[in-house]
Amino acid sequence: QCLYQFLAFVPPSNESLRKPGTASVMVDTQHPLTLLLNSSVGDKDLCKIQYHFGEFGNYSLVVKTLSTSTQTVSCDLIINEGPINSYLPILFAFLVYMGILAILIAGRLLMKIDPVRNWVYKKLNPRATDRMINSELGSPNTTDSINCDPTPHPWSTASRRRLHSLDTFRGLSLVIMVFVNYGGGKYWFFKHESWNGLTVADLVFPWFVFIMGTSIALALGSMLRWGSSKWKVLRKILWRTFVLILLGIIVVNPNYCLGPLSWDNLRIPGVLQRLGFTYLVVAALELLFTRADSGTWEGRFPALQDILPYWPQWIFILVLEAIWLCLTFLLPVPDCPRGYIGPGGIGDFGRYPNCTGGAAGYIDRLLLGEKHMYQHPSSGVTYQTTMPYDPEGILGTINSIVMAFLGLQAGKITLLYKDQHKQIMSRFVIWGIVMGIISAILTKCSKEEGFIPINKNLWSISYVTTTSCFAYILLLLIYYLVDVKNWWSGAPFLYPGMNSILVYIGHQVFANYFPFKWKMQDSQSHAEHLIQNLTATTLWVVISYILYRRRIFWKI
């Protein structure tokens, strides 16, 4: 539903020289395009062709006049040079990483041979690093180092064992996030969707929020069991929130590209800011209603013991979601239809060019000011929007809180069914199915035609239910492989998962420095971009591994 945009003027042919009029243009290859040919006389539509062009292909649209009197023409699309297979670099990169993995597995098998292992140990003398410290966004450990009380506690070793699946999940999300932020090889599916829809890049931030919620449940319960008062825990929550927001505003601020940072152009929302505020709300909500003893619930419906005892929390979350729905669909926005959630610009046939994001954009512009928002939203590429719009804005924070709360639910399941792997995994499956059903209803299983489309810019509720569905299923698989069967240690994602704040801030601060970035010979080459982006991402994994081996963990 986009307005047609002027592409080129084709001059009339030169009859005396029998030379046709020609015009050369470049077109986008991400989406199918509709080419409309108009007559310069009378503005009559002569022909319309819809086609999905391929990367670096060369095409000709040959137009021939069949009847001058009726202005009838024929339009034929000819492929002069076929498009390239732009996915071959991905295949090559996959094979390279699989080769490295095969070498590592072979090395591990060799280490099981006693003479080889003894020789290596004698040469390297490695030190074990089994003792993990808390991760910075809430430890998934069921113990916490905040309490230095040496008094022994009657919990078993199994209950104190760290769940490596949570660090692995967080690390996987972070690695994909780093790769995407560095460019993702310039592939469209490693970029954020322009408006409605979902790409790989749109999955990682909500997954990070989800696992943060899971960690909150385990960390707070641990601290309270070890004797920390709720006031002491609350002070720690407030401090973490303050540091995260401060880091987001001062250190990781995209408006640095506009010059020295000043209040005039300071972007107030951001990824770390949203993480900090979401952490504050969900952690405070859990702290208010959690108990130091997480024994079995004795009430009715024991199958719902991870939900019913926490009904005040659910009421709070449902009220928050009702607020989001009311503001999104009922708040009057000047010069925009009520309930509009479109991209504005040339979308919706250009009827609402200044309505990008509807109520969400309006609230941010009203409360923050246009200069304190993100200036280059993803909607500007396809829909040519001119209004600033912040994907980490105020209204969307409500649904990020909902996302973290769904992750909190996964943490409660892990606590309530401690070491009961079948119970934990079955509940992950149930929650994944429920979230998937809700998503199917809200979206009508379509990209554009649903009641509430999946939209990362808006953080729509369907976006939350869809990504949480994927999160539950992915966490189930990692939990089964890492913590139940011990078939996988979680490497290499475990290492950045245990130093997530350092890796996230580091990859942002050093994004434009060698060896994370260098001048390329061909800026249009997927292969060169992919090599650069994968190299940078791999370097951060290596850095996090070195820090892990040296027991260096940056926590807030």
CSV table of C-alpha atoms in Angstrom, one decimal, residues 325-340 355 358-363 365-366:
chain,number,residue,atom,x,y,z
A,325,LEU,CA,-3.9,-1.2,24.2
A,326,CYS,CA,-5.9,1.8,25.3
A,327,LEU,CA,-3.1,4.3,24.5
A,328,THR,CA,-2.3,2.6,21.2
A,329,PHE,CA,-5.8,2.3,19.8
A,330,LEU,CA,-7.8,5.0,21.7
A,331,LEU,CA,-5.5,8.0,22.2
A,332,PRO,CA,-6.3,10.9,19.8
A,333,VAL,CA,-3.3,11.8,17.8
A,334,PRO,CA,-3.4,15.2,15.9
A,335,ASP,CA,-3.9,14.8,12.1
A,336,CYS,CA,-3.9,11.0,12.4
A,337,PRO,CA,-6.7,8.4,12.5
A,338,ARG,CA,-7.4,7.0,15.9
A,339,GLY,CA,-5.7,3.6,16.4
A,340,TYR,CA,-3.3,4.1,13.5
A,355,CYS,CA,1.8,9.6,11.6
A,358,GLY,CA,0.7,6.5,15.7
A,359,ALA,CA,0.3,7.0,19.5
A,360,ALA,CA,3.7,5.6,20.3
A,361,GLY,CA,5.5,8.2,18.1
A,362,TYR,CA,3.2,11.0,19.3
A,363,ILE,CA,3.9,10.2,23.0
A,365,ARG,CA,7.6,13.5,20.5
A,366,LEU,CA,5.3,15.1,23.1
